[in-house]
Amino acid sequence: MITLYGFPKSRSLRISWLLEELGLPWQYHLVNFTQREHRSPAYLAINPAGKIPALTDGDLTLTESGAIALYLAKRYGNGRFLPVAGSDEDARHDFWLCYILTELEQPLWTMGKHKFALPPSQRVEAVLTTAQWEFAKALKEVEARIPEQGFLLGDEPTVADILLAHTLSWAAAFKQPLSPVADAFRARLTDRPARARALEKESAALPAD
């Protein structure tokens, strides 16, 4: 059984969404940030960095959302969610993965760290303006490449589509302006039933108030 360790609406949603798209059996293990369970000895034994998501599949333990998503698509996708290896589309997919994770997401995560994730003593409010500028700059590159219809590489979604839609959802939550094309892309990806199922499964893991 595949086990995903995560917290609702964090990067673990990328993986729970893909798991649902692939139709795989899996279980969700809540790592409750509010209770600092990500720093517990039990979780640090799974991911010594204390970050989520993490995934176990048999004897394999894997961290980093991009690596986990690629593993699942390669092992269980049966040709779905990844282009043909070595093709031009594969190269373009690599571009998207690298750009999303290193250029587009990072200024958003900087905002998150300095708003809520870091200890209060380590937050620097002045950093937020620079992070917003960096995100807007990176977003222009994305907006110039996003198709008005369909997906990044044609008629079928890929891992990159899920990562980009999730990152743009973070941007919307952080009240960063998106162009109509980018917001429409975000909306049509996040409307997929697999994402709704993933959200429901993650939310159901939270303890009742």
Short mmCIF file of C-alpha atoms in Angstrom, two decimals:
data_model
loop_
_atom_site.label_atom_id
_atom_site.label_comp_id
_atom_site.label_asym_id
_atom_site.label_seq_id
_atom_site.Cartn_x
_atom_site.Cartn_y
_atom_site.Cartn_z
CA MET A 1 0.00 0.00 0.00
CA ILE A 2 1.24 3.46 -0.90
CA THR A 3 1.26 5.84 2.06
CA LEU A 4 1.40 9.60 1.59
CA TYR A 5 2.51 11.72 4.53
CA GLY A 6 1.15 15.23 4.32
CA PHE A 7 -0.95 18.10 5.54
CA PRO A 8 -4.03 19.48 3.73
CA LYS A 9 -3.40 22.01 0.93
CA SER A 10 0.37 21.78 1.33
CA ARG A 11 2.66 20.32 -1.35
CA SER A 12 1.22 16.93 -0.44
CA LEU A 13 -1.91 17.89 -2.40
CA ARG A 14 0.11 17.62 -5.62
CA ILE A 15 0.73 13.99 -4.81
CA SER A 16 -2.70 13.06 -3.49
CA TRP A 17 -4.15 14.65 -6.65
CA LEU A 18 -1.87 12.60 -8.91
CA LEU A 19 -2.60 9.43 -6.96
CA GLU A 20 -6.30 9.99 -7.58
CA GLU A 21 -5.71 10.74 -11.26
CA LEU A 22 -3.84 7.45 -11.58
CA GLY A 23 -6.56 5.56 -9.74
CA LEU A 24 -4.11 3.99 -7.30
CA PRO A 25 -4.97 2.59 -3.87
CA TRP A 26 -3.29 4.70 -1.23
CA GLN A 27 -3.62 5.88 2.34
CA TYR A 28 -3.08 9.32 3.82
CA HIS A 29 -1.07 9.80 6.98
CA LEU A 30 -1.66 13.23 8.49
CA VAL A 31 1.47 15.02 9.68
CA ASN A 32 -0.14 17.71 11.79
CA PHE A 33 1.93 20.88 11.53
CA THR A 34 -0.14 22.58 14.23
CA GLN A 35 1.02 19.87 16.66
CA ARG A 36 4.60 19.97 15.32
CA GLU A 37 4.35 16.33 14.27
CA HIS A 38 6.76 17.08 11.41
CA ARG A 39 9.47 17.39 14.06
CA SER A 40 8.53 14.20 15.91
CA PRO A 41 11.10 11.38 16.08
CA ALA A 42 8.69 9.10 14.24
CA TYR A 43 8.37 11.43 11.26
CA LEU A 44 12.02 12.48 11.24
CA ALA A 45 12.84 8.80 10.80
CA ILE A 46 10.90 8.98 7.52
CA ASN A 47 12.14 12.39 6.39
CA PRO A 48 15.05 13.77 8.43
CA ALA A 49 14.40 17.21 6.91
CA GLY A 50 11.04 17.31 8.67
CA LYS A 51 9.25 18.44 5.51
CA ILE A 52 6.24 17.14 3.63
CA PRO A 53 5.30 15.35 1.54
CA ALA A 54 6.93 12.00 1.96
CA LEU A 55 5.77 8.78 0.36
CA THR A 56 6.39 5.14 1.11
CA ASP A 57 5.74 2.39 -1.42
CA GLY A 58 6.92 -0.98 -0.25
CA ASP A 59 10.58 -0.63 0.69
CA LEU A 60 10.90 2.75 -1.03
CA THR A 61 10.74 6.00 0.92
CA LEU A 62 10.79 9.14 -1.18
CA THR A 63 10.65 12.86 -0.44
CA GLU A 64 10.40 16.04 -2.56
CA SER A 65 7.09 16.52 -4.36
CA GLY A 66 8.61 16.73 -7.84
CA ALA A 67 10.55 13.50 -7.41
CA ILE A 68 7.53 11.71 -5.93
CA ALA A 69 5.27 12.82 -8.78
CA LEU A 70 7.75 11.66 -11.40
CA TYR A 71 8.18 8.32 -9.67
CA LEU A 72 4.44 7.68 -9.58
CA ALA A 73 3.92 8.66 -13.21
CA LYS A 74 6.86 6.57 -14.41
CA ARG A 75 5.98 3.51 -12.35
CA TYR A 76 2.20 3.53 -12.52
CA GLY A 77 1.21 5.92 -15.30
CA ASN A 78 1.22 3.42 -18.18
CA GLY A 79 2.00 6.24 -20.59
CA ARG A 80 -0.14 8.84 -18.86
CA PHE A 81 1.06 12.10 -17.27
CA LEU A 82 4.48 11.98 -18.91
CA PRO A 83 5.59 12.48 -22.53
CA VAL A 84 7.49 9.79 -24.40
CA ALA A 85 11.00 9.59 -22.94
CA GLY A 86 13.59 11.31 -25.12
CA SER A 87 11.02 13.16 -27.24
CA ASP A 88 10.86 16.91 -27.84
CA GLU A 89 7.82 17.01 -25.58
CA ASP A 90 9.83 15.27 -22.87
CA ALA A 91 12.42 18.05 -23.07
CA ARG A 92 9.69 20.69 -22.83
CA HIS A 93 8.23 18.85 -19.85
CA ASP A 94 11.62 18.97 -18.15
CA PHE A 95 11.70 22.72 -18.75
CA TRP A 96 8.32 23.14 -17.11
CA LEU A 97 9.24 21.06 -14.06
CA CYS A 98 12.48 22.94 -13.52
CA TYR A 99 10.91 26.35 -14.04
CA ILE A 100 7.91 25.71 -11.80
CA LEU A 101 9.96 24.32 -8.91
CA THR A 102 12.96 26.66 -9.06
CA GLU A 103 11.62 29.95 -10.41
CA LEU A 104 7.86 30.20 -9.93
CA GLU A 105 7.32 28.44 -6.62
CA GLN A 106 10.30 29.75 -4.71
CA PRO A 107 9.23 33.40 -4.29
CA LEU A 108 5.79 32.19 -3.21
CA TRP A 109 7.36 29.94 -0.60
CA THR A 110 9.50 32.87 0.54
CA MET A 111 6.26 34.76 1.16
CA GLY A 112 4.85 31.80 3.05
CA LYS A 113 7.93 31.41 5.20
CA HIS A 114 8.02 35.06 6.17
CA LYS A 115 4.26 35.20 6.79
CA PHE A 116 3.67 32.04 8.82
CA ALA A 117 6.15 29.17 8.42
CA LEU A 118 9.30 30.55 10.03
CA PRO A 119 9.55 31.26 13.74
CA PRO A 120 8.40 34.85 14.35
CA SER A 121 11.92 35.91 15.27
CA GLN A 122 13.16 34.88 11.81
CA ARG A 123 10.47 36.58 9.72
CA VAL A 124 11.49 39.70 7.80
CA GLU A 125 8.51 41.66 6.51
CA ALA A 126 10.65 43.67 4.08
CA VAL A 127 11.42 40.45 2.16
CA LEU A 128 7.80 40.18 1.04
CA THR A 129 8.04 43.06 -1.43
CA THR A 130 11.04 41.50 -3.14
CA ALA A 131 9.38 38.08 -3.23
CA GLN A 132 6.26 39.56 -4.83
CA TRP A 133 8.43 41.24 -7.47
CA GLU A 134 10.29 37.99 -8.15
CA PHE A 135 7.05 36.05 -8.50
CA ALA A 136 5.53 38.58 -10.89
CA LYS A 137 8.68 38.41 -13.03
CA ALA A 138 8.65 34.59 -13.13
CA LEU A 139 4.93 34.57 -13.84
CA LYS A 140 5.37 36.59 -17.03
CA GLU A 141 7.42 33.74 -18.51
CA VAL A 142 4.69 31.28 -17.60
CA GLU A 143 1.88 33.44 -18.93
CA ALA A 144 3.64 33.80 -22.26
CA ARG A 145 3.73 30.00 -22.66
CA ILE A 146 0.39 28.81 -21.22
CA PRO A 147 -2.10 27.74 -23.90
CA GLU A 148 -5.52 29.34 -23.85
CA GLN A 149 -7.12 25.89 -24.02
CA GLY A 150 -6.06 22.41 -23.02
CA PHE A 151 -2.85 21.56 -21.23
CA LEU A 152 0.80 22.59 -21.32
CA LEU A 153 1.86 19.96 -23.84
CA GLY A 154 -1.30 19.20 -25.77
CA ASP A 155 -4.55 17.40 -25.15
CA GLU A 156 -3.56 15.36 -22.09
CA PRO A 157 -2.43 16.56 -18.65
CA THR A 158 1.07 15.87 -17.36
CA VAL A 159 2.86 16.04 -14.03
CA ALA A 160 3.85 19.58 -14.97
CA ASP A 161 0.20 20.61 -15.32
CA ILE A 162 -0.55 19.45 -11.79
CA LEU A 163 2.49 21.21 -10.35
CA LEU A 164 1.73 24.43 -12.19
CA ALA A 165 -1.96 24.46 -11.24
CA HIS A 166 -1.08 23.82 -7.60
CA THR A 167 1.52 26.62 -7.62
CA LEU A 168 -0.92 29.06 -9.23
CA SER A 169 -3.46 28.12 -6.55
CA TRP A 170 -0.91 29.10 -3.92
CA ALA A 171 -0.48 32.40 -5.76
CA ALA A 172 -4.22 33.02 -5.71
CA ALA A 173 -4.34 32.20 -1.99
CA PHE A 174 -1.50 34.66 -1.42
CA LYS A 175 -3.49 37.27 -3.42
CA GLN A 176 -0.93 37.56 -6.21
CA PRO A 177 -2.40 38.87 -9.49
CA LEU A 178 -2.80 36.31 -12.28
CA SER A 179 -3.53 37.09 -15.91
CA PRO A 180 -6.85 35.81 -17.33
CA VAL A 181 -4.97 33.09 -19.23
CA ALA A 182 -3.12 31.88 -16.11
CA ASP A 183 -6.23 32.03 -13.95
CA ALA A 184 -8.27 30.12 -16.54
CA PHE A 185 -5.58 27.43 -16.68
CA ARG A 186 -5.60 27.18 -12.89
CA ALA A 187 -9.40 26.93 -12.83
CA ARG A 188 -9.75 24.20 -15.45
CA LEU A 189 -7.08 22.06 -13.79
CA THR A 190 -8.35 22.52 -10.24
CA ASP A 191 -11.89 21.67 -11.37
CA ARG A 192 -10.82 18.11 -12.13
CA PRO A 193 -12.69 15.48 -10.06
CA ALA A 194 -9.43 13.80 -8.98
CA ARG A 195 -8.35 16.97 -7.19
CA ALA A 196 -11.69 17.20 -5.41
CA ARG A 197 -11.31 13.60 -4.22
CA ALA A 198 -7.77 14.31 -3.02
CA LEU A 199 -8.89 17.40 -1.10
CA GLU A 200 -11.70 15.43 0.51
CA LYS A 201 -9.38 12.64 1.59
CA GLU A 202 -6.82 15.09 3.02
CA SER A 203 -9.45 17.13 4.85
CA ALA A 204 -11.07 14.04 6.31
CA ALA A 205 -7.77 13.24 8.06
CA LEU A 206 -7.90 16.42 10.16
CA PRO A 207 -9.09 15.93 13.74
CA ALA A 208 -12.57 17.20 14.52
CA ASP A 209 -12.77 20.53 16.36
#
